[in-house]
GROMACS .gro file of C-alpha atoms in nm:
model
  365
    1MET     CA    1  -5.120  -4.710  -1.381
    2GLU     CA    2  -5.096  -4.613  -1.746
    3GLU     CA    3  -5.123  -4.246  -1.649
    4LEU     CA    4  -4.833  -4.286  -1.402
    5GLU     CA    5  -4.611  -4.453  -1.661
    6GLN     CA    6  -4.690  -4.183  -1.913
    7ALA     CA    7  -4.591  -3.912  -1.664
    8ARG     CA    8  -4.267  -4.097  -1.588
    9LYS     CA    9  -4.193  -4.129  -1.957
   10ILE     CA   10  -4.227  -3.751  -1.995
   11ILE     CA   11  -3.988  -3.699  -1.702
   12ASP     CA   12  -3.733  -3.937  -1.858
   13GLU     CA   13  -3.754  -3.754  -2.189
   14VAL     CA   14  -3.718  -3.414  -2.021
   15ASP     CA   15  -3.426  -3.541  -1.810
   16GLY     CA   16  -3.256  -3.656  -2.130
   17GLU     CA   17  -3.292  -3.314  -2.286
   18MET     CA   18  -3.184  -3.146  -1.961
   19ALA     CA   19  -2.868  -3.360  -1.951
   20LYS     CA   20  -2.770  -3.233  -2.296
   21LEU     CA   21  -2.846  -2.873  -2.196
   22PHE     CA   22  -2.658  -2.920  -1.867
   23CYS     CA   23  -2.344  -3.032  -2.052
   24ARG     CA   24  -2.379  -2.739  -2.290
   25ARG     CA   25  -2.414  -2.501  -1.995
   26MET     CA   26  -2.109  -2.647  -1.819
   27GLU     CA   27  -1.902  -2.609  -2.135
   28ALA     CA   28  -1.991  -2.239  -2.129
   29ALA     CA   29  -1.901  -2.228  -1.758
   30LYS     CA   30  -1.564  -2.382  -1.849
   31LYS     CA   31  -1.495  -2.095  -2.089
   32ILE     CA   32  -1.601  -1.845  -1.824
   33ALA     CA   33  -1.361  -2.008  -1.575
   34ALA     CA   34  -1.075  -1.980  -1.825
   35TYR     CA   35  -1.153  -1.612  -1.883
   36LYS     CA   36  -1.176  -1.533  -1.511
   37GLY     CA   37  -0.869  -1.738  -1.428
   38ALA     CA   38  -0.654  -1.557  -1.683
   39ARG     CA   39  -0.759  -1.220  -1.541
   40GLY     CA   40  -0.783  -1.294  -1.169
   41LEU     CA   41  -1.155  -1.230  -1.145
   42PRO     CA   42  -1.360  -1.386  -0.862
   43ILE     CA   43  -1.570  -1.691  -0.948
   44PHE     CA   44  -1.869  -1.560  -0.756
   45ASP     CA   45  -2.025  -1.252  -0.916
   46PRO     CA   46  -2.330  -1.158  -0.706
   47THR     CA   47  -2.445  -0.889  -0.951
   48ARG     CA   48  -2.446  -1.131  -1.245
   49GLU     CA   49  -2.615  -1.412  -1.049
   50GLY     CA   50  -2.883  -1.174  -0.924
   51ALA     CA   51  -2.957  -1.070  -1.282
   52VAL     CA   52  -2.973  -1.435  -1.394
   53LEU     CA   53  -3.217  -1.524  -1.118
   54ALA     CA   54  -3.440  -1.225  -1.196
   55LYS     CA   55  -3.446  -1.316  -1.565
   56SER     CA   56  -3.511  -1.683  -1.486
   57GLY     CA   57  -3.815  -1.595  -1.278
   58GLU     CA   58  -3.964  -1.403  -1.566
   59ARG     CA   59  -3.958  -1.717  -1.782
   60VAL     CA   60  -4.205  -1.902  -1.557
   61ALA     CA   61  -4.560  -1.770  -1.556
   62ASP     CA   62  -4.694  -1.992  -1.275
   63GLU     CA   63  -4.612  -1.817  -0.945
   64GLU     CA   64  -4.583  -2.139  -0.744
   65MET     CA   65  -4.362  -2.300  -1.010
   66ARG     CA   66  -4.154  -1.981  -1.031
   67ALA     CA   67  -4.041  -2.012  -0.670
   68TYR     CA   68  -3.926  -2.373  -0.724
   69TYR     CA   69  -3.759  -2.283  -1.052
   70THR     CA   70  -3.561  -2.011  -0.873
   71LEU     CA   71  -3.441  -2.271  -0.620
   72PHE     CA   72  -3.347  -2.500  -0.909
   73GLN     CA   73  -3.154  -2.221  -1.080
   74LYS     CA   74  -2.964  -2.141  -0.760
   75GLU     CA   75  -2.854  -2.505  -0.734
   76VAL     CA   76  -2.742  -2.505  -1.097
   77MET     CA   77  -2.529  -2.194  -1.039
   78ALA     CA   78  -2.381  -2.346  -0.722
   79VAL     CA   79  -2.277  -2.654  -0.923
   80SER     CA   80  -2.131  -2.426  -1.189
   81ARG     CA   81  -1.923  -2.240  -0.929
   82ALA     CA   82  -1.797  -2.567  -0.784
   83TYR     CA   83  -1.694  -2.682  -1.133
   84GLN     CA   84  -1.514  -2.355  -1.199
   85ARG     CA   85  -1.329  -2.380  -0.865
   86LYS     CA   86  -1.214  -2.729  -0.957
   87LEU     CA   87  -1.090  -2.610  -1.296
   88LEU     CA   88  -0.895  -2.325  -1.136
   89SER     CA   89  -0.754  -2.526  -0.845
   90GLY     CA   90  -0.420  -2.563  -1.025
   91GLU     CA   91  -0.363  -2.188  -1.061
   92ARG     CA   92  -0.041  -2.044  -0.920
   93VAL     CA   93  -0.071  -1.702  -0.757
   94ALA     CA   94   0.245  -1.506  -0.678
   95TYR     CA   95   0.287  -1.281  -0.374
   96ALA     CA   96   0.577  -1.115  -0.191
   97GLY     CA   97   0.688  -1.252   0.144
   98THR     CA   98   0.615  -1.586   0.303
   99VAL     CA   99   0.331  -1.770   0.474
  100GLY     CA  100   0.169  -1.538   0.727
  101ALA     CA  101   0.232  -1.220   0.526
  102PHE     CA  102  -0.068  -0.995   0.469
  103ALA     CA  103  -0.034  -1.059   0.095
  104HIS     CA  104  -0.054  -1.435   0.162
  105LEU     CA  105  -0.375  -1.378   0.359
  106ALA     CA  106  -0.511  -1.176   0.064
  107VAL     CA  107  -0.431  -1.462  -0.177
  108ARG     CA  108  -0.607  -1.714   0.047
  109ARG     CA  109  -0.910  -1.485   0.067
  110LEU     CA  110  -0.933  -1.421  -0.308
  111PHE     CA  111  -0.823  -1.759  -0.444
  112PRO     CA  112  -0.873  -2.028  -0.177
  113GLU     CA  113  -0.835  -2.311  -0.432
  114ALA     CA  114  -0.514  -2.180  -0.591
  115GLU     CA  115  -0.151  -2.248  -0.502
  116ALA     CA  116   0.000  -1.944  -0.328
  117VAL     CA  117   0.363  -1.905  -0.438
  118ALA     CA  118   0.597  -1.688  -0.227
  119TYR     CA  119   0.862  -1.459  -0.378
  120PRO     CA  120   1.120  -1.245  -0.198
  121ASP     CA  121   0.991  -0.908  -0.321
  122PHE     CA  122   0.734  -0.729  -0.539
  123PHE     CA  123   0.956  -0.732  -0.847
  124ALA     CA  124   1.013  -1.109  -0.832
  125ALA     CA  125   0.639  -1.177  -0.789
  126TRP     CA  126   0.561  -0.948  -1.084
  127ARG     CA  127   0.823  -1.110  -1.307
  128ALA     CA  128   0.692  -1.457  -1.218
  129VAL     CA  129   0.366  -1.367  -1.392
  130GLU     CA  130   0.529  -1.189  -1.684
  131GLU     CA  131   0.748  -1.495  -1.750
  132GLY     CA  132   0.462  -1.744  -1.710
  133ASP     CA  133   0.573  -1.913  -1.386
  134CYS     CA  134   0.248  -1.799  -1.223
  135GLU     CA  135  -0.091  -1.701  -1.366
  136LEU     CA  136  -0.160  -1.414  -1.124
  137ALA     CA  137   0.010  -1.184  -0.874
  138VAL     CA  138  -0.155  -1.027  -0.569
  139LEU     CA  139   0.033  -0.714  -0.461
  140PRO     CA  140  -0.046  -0.420  -0.229
  141ILE     CA  141  -0.107  -0.088  -0.402
  142GLU     CA  142  -0.218   0.142  -0.120
  143ASN     CA  143  -0.255   0.166   0.258
  144SER     CA  144  -0.517   0.385   0.422
  145PHE     CA  145  -0.254   0.545   0.650
  146GLN     CA  146   0.080   0.524   0.466
  147GLY     CA  147  -0.057   0.587   0.117
  148GLU     CA  148   0.065   0.431  -0.207
  149VAL     CA  149   0.309   0.143  -0.240
  150GLY     CA  150   0.545   0.319  -0.476
  151THR     CA  151   0.740   0.015  -0.589
  152VAL     CA  152   0.423  -0.151  -0.721
  153THR     CA  153   0.312   0.172  -0.891
  154ASP     CA  154   0.649   0.181  -1.070
  155LEU     CA  155   0.597  -0.179  -1.182
  156MET     CA  156   0.262  -0.077  -1.333
  157PHE     CA  157   0.440   0.199  -1.526
  158SER     CA  158   0.729  -0.012  -1.656
  159GLY     CA  159   0.577  -0.361  -1.666
  160SER     CA  160   0.335  -0.542  -1.894
  161LEU     CA  161   0.072  -0.680  -1.655
  162PHE     CA  162  -0.289  -0.564  -1.622
  163LEU     CA  163  -0.482  -0.480  -1.306
  164ASN     CA  164  -0.817  -0.665  -1.309
  165ALA     CA  165  -0.946  -0.667  -0.951
  166VAL     CA  166  -0.892  -0.487  -0.620
  167THR     CA  167  -0.974  -0.606  -0.270
  168GLU     CA  168  -0.957  -0.407   0.053
  169MET     CA  169  -0.829  -0.591   0.362
  170PRO     CA  170  -0.828  -0.470   0.724
  171VAL     CA  171  -0.472  -0.483   0.857
  172THR     CA  172  -0.404  -0.541   1.225
  173GLN     CA  173  -0.040  -0.489   1.318
  174VAL     CA  174   0.091  -0.668   1.627
  175LEU     CA  175   0.426  -0.671   1.806
  176LEU     CA  176   0.582  -1.017   1.814
  177ALA     CA  177   0.878  -1.152   2.008
  178LYS     CA  178   1.032  -1.477   2.125
  179LYS     CA  179   0.833  -1.665   2.387
  180GLY     CA  180   0.922  -1.553   2.736
  181THR     CA  181   1.018  -1.201   2.625
  182SER     CA  182   0.846  -0.907   2.794
  183LEU     CA  183   0.757  -0.576   2.632
  184SER     CA  184   1.015  -0.399   2.851
  185GLY     CA  185   1.286  -0.623   2.709
  186ILE     CA  186   1.240  -0.509   2.349
  187ARG     CA  187   1.497  -0.260   2.217
  188ARG     CA  188   1.464  -0.289   1.839
  189VAL     CA  189   1.175  -0.373   1.605
  190ILE     CA  190   1.200  -0.487   1.244
  191SER     CA  191   0.937  -0.493   0.972
  192HIS     CA  192   0.847  -0.374   0.623
  193PRO     CA  193   0.873   0.007   0.584
  194GLN     CA  194   0.496   0.033   0.534
  195ALA     CA  195   0.430  -0.146   0.865
  196LEU     CA  196   0.689   0.065   1.049
  197GLY     CA  197   0.521   0.378   0.914
  198GLN     CA  198   0.176   0.257   1.017
  199CYS     CA  199   0.304   0.204   1.373
  200ALA     CA  200   0.532   0.508   1.396
  201ALA     CA  201   0.354   0.666   1.695
  202TYR     CA  202   0.366   0.341   1.895
  203ILE     CA  203   0.733   0.287   1.811
  204SER     CA  204   0.821   0.642   1.912
  205SER     CA  205   0.630   0.622   2.240
  206HIS     CA  206   0.836   0.316   2.342
  207GLY     CA  207   1.166   0.448   2.215
  208PHE     CA  208   1.232   0.145   1.993
  209LEU     CA  209   1.506   0.142   1.732
  210THR     CA  210   1.381   0.035   1.391
  211GLU     CA  211   1.517  -0.171   1.105
  212GLU     CA  212   1.351  -0.218   0.767
  213TYR     CA  213   1.289  -0.569   0.640
  214ALA     CA  214   1.165  -0.698   0.304
  215ASN     CA  215   0.835  -0.827   0.445
  216THR     CA  216   0.639  -0.843   0.771
  217ALA     CA  217   0.623  -1.223   0.780
  218LEU     CA  218   0.991  -1.258   0.689
  219ALA     CA  219   1.068  -1.021   0.977
  220ALA     CA  220   0.874  -1.250   1.210
  221LYS     CA  221   1.066  -1.550   1.074
  222TYR     CA  222   1.396  -1.371   1.141
  223VAL     CA  223   1.299  -1.298   1.503
  224ALA     CA  224   1.203  -1.662   1.553
  225GLU     CA  225   1.540  -1.781   1.421
  226CYS     CA  226   1.775  -1.520   1.573
  227ASP     CA  227   1.932  -1.545   1.919
  228ASP     CA  228   1.861  -1.188   2.025
  229PRO     CA  229   1.559  -1.165   2.262
  230THR     CA  230   1.564  -0.784   2.246
  231VAL     CA  231   1.445  -0.785   1.884
  232GLY     CA  232   1.075  -0.778   1.801
  233ALA     CA  233   0.884  -0.788   1.474
  234ILE     CA  234   0.573  -0.605   1.359
  235ALA     CA  235   0.359  -0.847   1.161
  236SER     CA  236   0.027  -1.032   1.165
  237ALA     CA  237  -0.114  -1.248   1.443
  238GLU     CA  238  -0.109  -1.537   1.193
  239ALA     CA  239   0.269  -1.496   1.165
  240ALA     CA  240   0.297  -1.541   1.541
  241GLU     CA  241   0.121  -1.877   1.519
  242ILE     CA  242   0.324  -1.992   1.219
  243PHE     CA  243   0.667  -1.905   1.365
  244GLY     CA  244   0.595  -1.981   1.731
  245LEU     CA  245   0.622  -1.626   1.862
  246SER     CA  246   0.438  -1.443   2.139
  247VAL     CA  247   0.208  -1.148   2.078
  248LEU     CA  248   0.328  -0.871   2.310
  249GLU     CA  249   0.070  -0.615   2.201
  250SER     CA  250  -0.204  -0.594   1.936
  251ASN     CA  251  -0.352  -0.310   1.732
  252ILE     CA  252  -0.036  -0.101   1.751
  253HIS     CA  253  -0.099   0.088   1.427
  254THR     CA  254  -0.158   0.461   1.462
  255LYS     CA  255  -0.489   0.474   1.276
  256ALA     CA  256  -0.769   0.264   1.424
  257THR     CA  257  -0.914   0.178   1.081
  258ASN     CA  258  -0.604   0.046   0.907
  259ALA     CA  259  -0.660  -0.120   0.569
  260THR     CA  260  -0.459  -0.212   0.260
  261ARG     CA  261  -0.582  -0.241  -0.097
  262PHE     CA  262  -0.444  -0.543  -0.282
  263ALA     CA  263  -0.462  -0.565  -0.661
  264VAL     CA  264  -0.476  -0.874  -0.880
  265PHE     CA  265  -0.244  -0.858  -1.181
  266SER     CA  266  -0.239  -1.086  -1.484
  267ARG     CA  267  -0.109  -1.104  -1.840
  268SER     CA  268  -0.459  -1.052  -1.987
  269ALA     CA  269  -0.683  -0.747  -1.956
  270HIS     CA  270  -1.044  -0.763  -1.839
  271LYS     CA  271  -1.299  -0.540  -2.011
  272PRO     CA  272  -1.625  -0.512  -1.813
  273SER     CA  273  -1.937  -0.479  -2.025
  274THR     CA  274  -2.030  -0.122  -2.110
  275ASN     CA  275  -2.351  -0.136  -1.903
  276GLU     CA  276  -2.189  -0.249  -1.576
  277CYS     CA  277  -2.212  -0.009  -1.282
  278GLY     CA  278  -1.948   0.072  -1.022
  279VAL     CA  279  -1.653   0.039  -1.261
  280ARG     CA  280  -1.319   0.210  -1.201
  281SER     CA  281  -1.034   0.263  -1.447
  282VAL     CA  282  -0.663   0.292  -1.373
  283PHE     CA  283  -0.426   0.458  -1.617
  284LEU     CA  284  -0.083   0.625  -1.618
  285PHE     CA  285   0.034   0.920  -1.822
  286THR     CA  286   0.304   1.183  -1.872
  287VAL     CA  287   0.256   1.537  -1.999
  288PRO     CA  288   0.495   1.790  -2.157
  289ASN     CA  289   0.682   2.015  -1.914
  290ARG     CA  290   0.487   2.331  -1.989
  291ALA     CA  291   0.231   2.546  -1.811
  292GLY     CA  292  -0.122   2.408  -1.817
  293ALA     CA  293  -0.034   2.065  -1.961
  294LEU     CA  294  -0.148   1.871  -1.653
  295ALA     CA  295  -0.456   2.093  -1.613
  296SER     CA  296  -0.555   2.016  -1.974
  297ALA     CA  297  -0.535   1.642  -1.910
  298ILE     CA  298  -0.746   1.671  -1.594
  299ASP     CA  299  -1.006   1.882  -1.776
  300ILE     CA  300  -1.037   1.617  -2.048
  301ILE     CA  301  -1.095   1.342  -1.791
  302GLY     CA  302  -1.374   1.537  -1.622
  303ALA     CA  303  -1.530   1.655  -1.949
  304HIS     CA  304  -1.602   1.294  -2.047
  305GLY     CA  305  -1.781   1.216  -1.721
  306PHE     CA  306  -1.497   1.039  -1.540
  307ASN     CA  307  -1.474   1.125  -1.170
  308LEU     CA  308  -1.103   1.140  -1.085
  309ARG     CA  309  -1.069   0.978  -0.740
  310THR     CA  310  -0.690   0.952  -0.725
  311LEU     CA  311  -0.409   1.145  -0.893
  312ARG     CA  312  -0.051   1.095  -0.780
  313SER     CA  313   0.287   1.181  -0.927
  314ARG     CA  314   0.589   0.948  -0.928
  315PRO     CA  315   0.946   1.027  -1.033
  316MET     CA  316   1.063   0.865  -1.355
  317LYS     CA  317   1.371   0.659  -1.271
  318ASP     CA  318   1.561   0.725  -1.592
  319LEU     CA  319   1.501   1.104  -1.614
  320PHE     CA  320   1.598   1.359  -1.348
  321TRP     CA  321   1.306   1.567  -1.213
  322GLN     CA  322   1.059   1.419  -1.459
  323TYR     CA  323   0.734   1.264  -1.335
  324TYR     CA  324   0.454   1.037  -1.445
  325PHE     CA  325   0.102   1.037  -1.303
  326TYR     CA  326  -0.111   0.757  -1.160
  327ALA     CA  327  -0.483   0.816  -1.213
  328GLU     CA  328  -0.782   0.620  -1.085
  329ALA     CA  329  -1.125   0.733  -1.197
  330GLU     CA  330  -1.486   0.625  -1.166
  331GLY     CA  331  -1.590   0.522  -1.515
  332ASN     CA  332  -1.536   0.250  -1.773
  333LEU     CA  333  -1.268   0.299  -2.039
  334SER     CA  334  -1.441   0.033  -2.251
  335THR     CA  335  -1.738   0.262  -2.316
  336GLU     CA  336  -1.766   0.508  -2.602
  337ALA     CA  337  -1.703   0.793  -2.357
  338GLY     CA  338  -1.391   0.614  -2.237
  339ARG     CA  339  -1.256   0.562  -2.586
  340GLU     CA  340  -1.322   0.926  -2.673
  341MET     CA  341  -1.147   1.040  -2.355
  342LEU     CA  342  -0.839   0.826  -2.431
  343ALA     CA  343  -0.825   0.959  -2.787
  344GLU     CA  344  -0.835   1.317  -2.662
  345LEU     CA  345  -0.582   1.248  -2.385
  346GLY     CA  346  -0.350   1.103  -2.647
  347GLY     CA  347  -0.332   1.448  -2.801
  348VAL     CA  348  -0.201   1.618  -2.485
  349CYS     CA  349  -0.003   1.337  -2.319
  350ASP     CA  350   0.347   1.228  -2.416
  351ARG     CA  351   0.270   0.879  -2.289
  352LEU     CA  352  -0.060   0.714  -2.195
  353LYS     CA  353  -0.092   0.362  -2.057
  354ILE     CA  354  -0.408   0.175  -1.951
  355VAL     CA  355  -0.330  -0.036  -1.644
  356GLY     CA  356  -0.672  -0.191  -1.598
  357VAL     CA  357  -1.044  -0.165  -1.540
  358TYR     CA  358  -1.215  -0.328  -1.243
  359LYS     CA  359  -1.556  -0.341  -1.085
  360ARG     CA  360  -1.583  -0.135  -0.765
  361GLY     CA  361  -1.777  -0.409  -0.585
  362ASP     CA  362  -1.472  -0.638  -0.612
  363GLU     CA  363  -1.292  -0.425  -0.352
  364ASN     CA  364  -1.477  -0.593  -0.068
  365ALA     CA  365  -1.506  -0.938  -0.224
   0.00000   0.00000   0.00000
């Protein structure tokens, strides 16, 4: 009996020490939540948790004990994630459109605990973060068929927010109409220009007239509220459920694998550690209007080990026939190589702006 009591006393003492360490750990988790929340980073980081579990196992010499300690560590991290989700549940995330828009679906996927706040367009959602009405904005930056979303690229060039994460979402475009309407009765379809472009072949084959609308879900809302049964909307299947419309046909986009990349923007920049793998950097620049200026900038990027995956030009709104360049490269600007590259680019570029650095694995989070 005395041996049992002694063992229980040891457990009580250890539990007391563990309670203090638990509180200390959760205070650190609170700081991590604040950092991630300010930059729109996902709570769950599988790479980091895998490294923690591997390191934890090394601390326990007994093989049988090691397996149980790994289970214990997994539970601790699950509790930490739950605590971080609770802390971030009051976050406001801006998007363009309304409930049922693809951007709304992206917000729900990335930040299920946050409050999704709708704005009429990209500019309004961007400004909501700049002015502090929302902590984050989730905006589309590129479609696999239609290419870049130019308005958002221009906001990156002129605005003050940072890109901290990117997620890729499959996009299924469907034709919606009032209940009781047949496909043969449709004469005109409305949607966002990107959606109309993605479905151009289908629209042409049916001879539909088209009309651009600010957002796919708002187009669906208009069809639901208007009195014209000959008008259809191209939007998501979720929009059909929300606004009480019928799905006349699904998968009407031209390219079978249709996807859109959504970026998370915030007022604070995220700097991944210099030893993280799969990091991409986004930056914008202008070069003098002389022969070889752009080639010099590209050579500098490659010379420092950065693999340039995307390079696009955009017209500068305030200068006729002048352009800036959007660049996305594999590599981390926070490393010594990145800092050296930026310093050298500064010597050949008229303007150089870092938009953000994100981890490649976040694209499919």
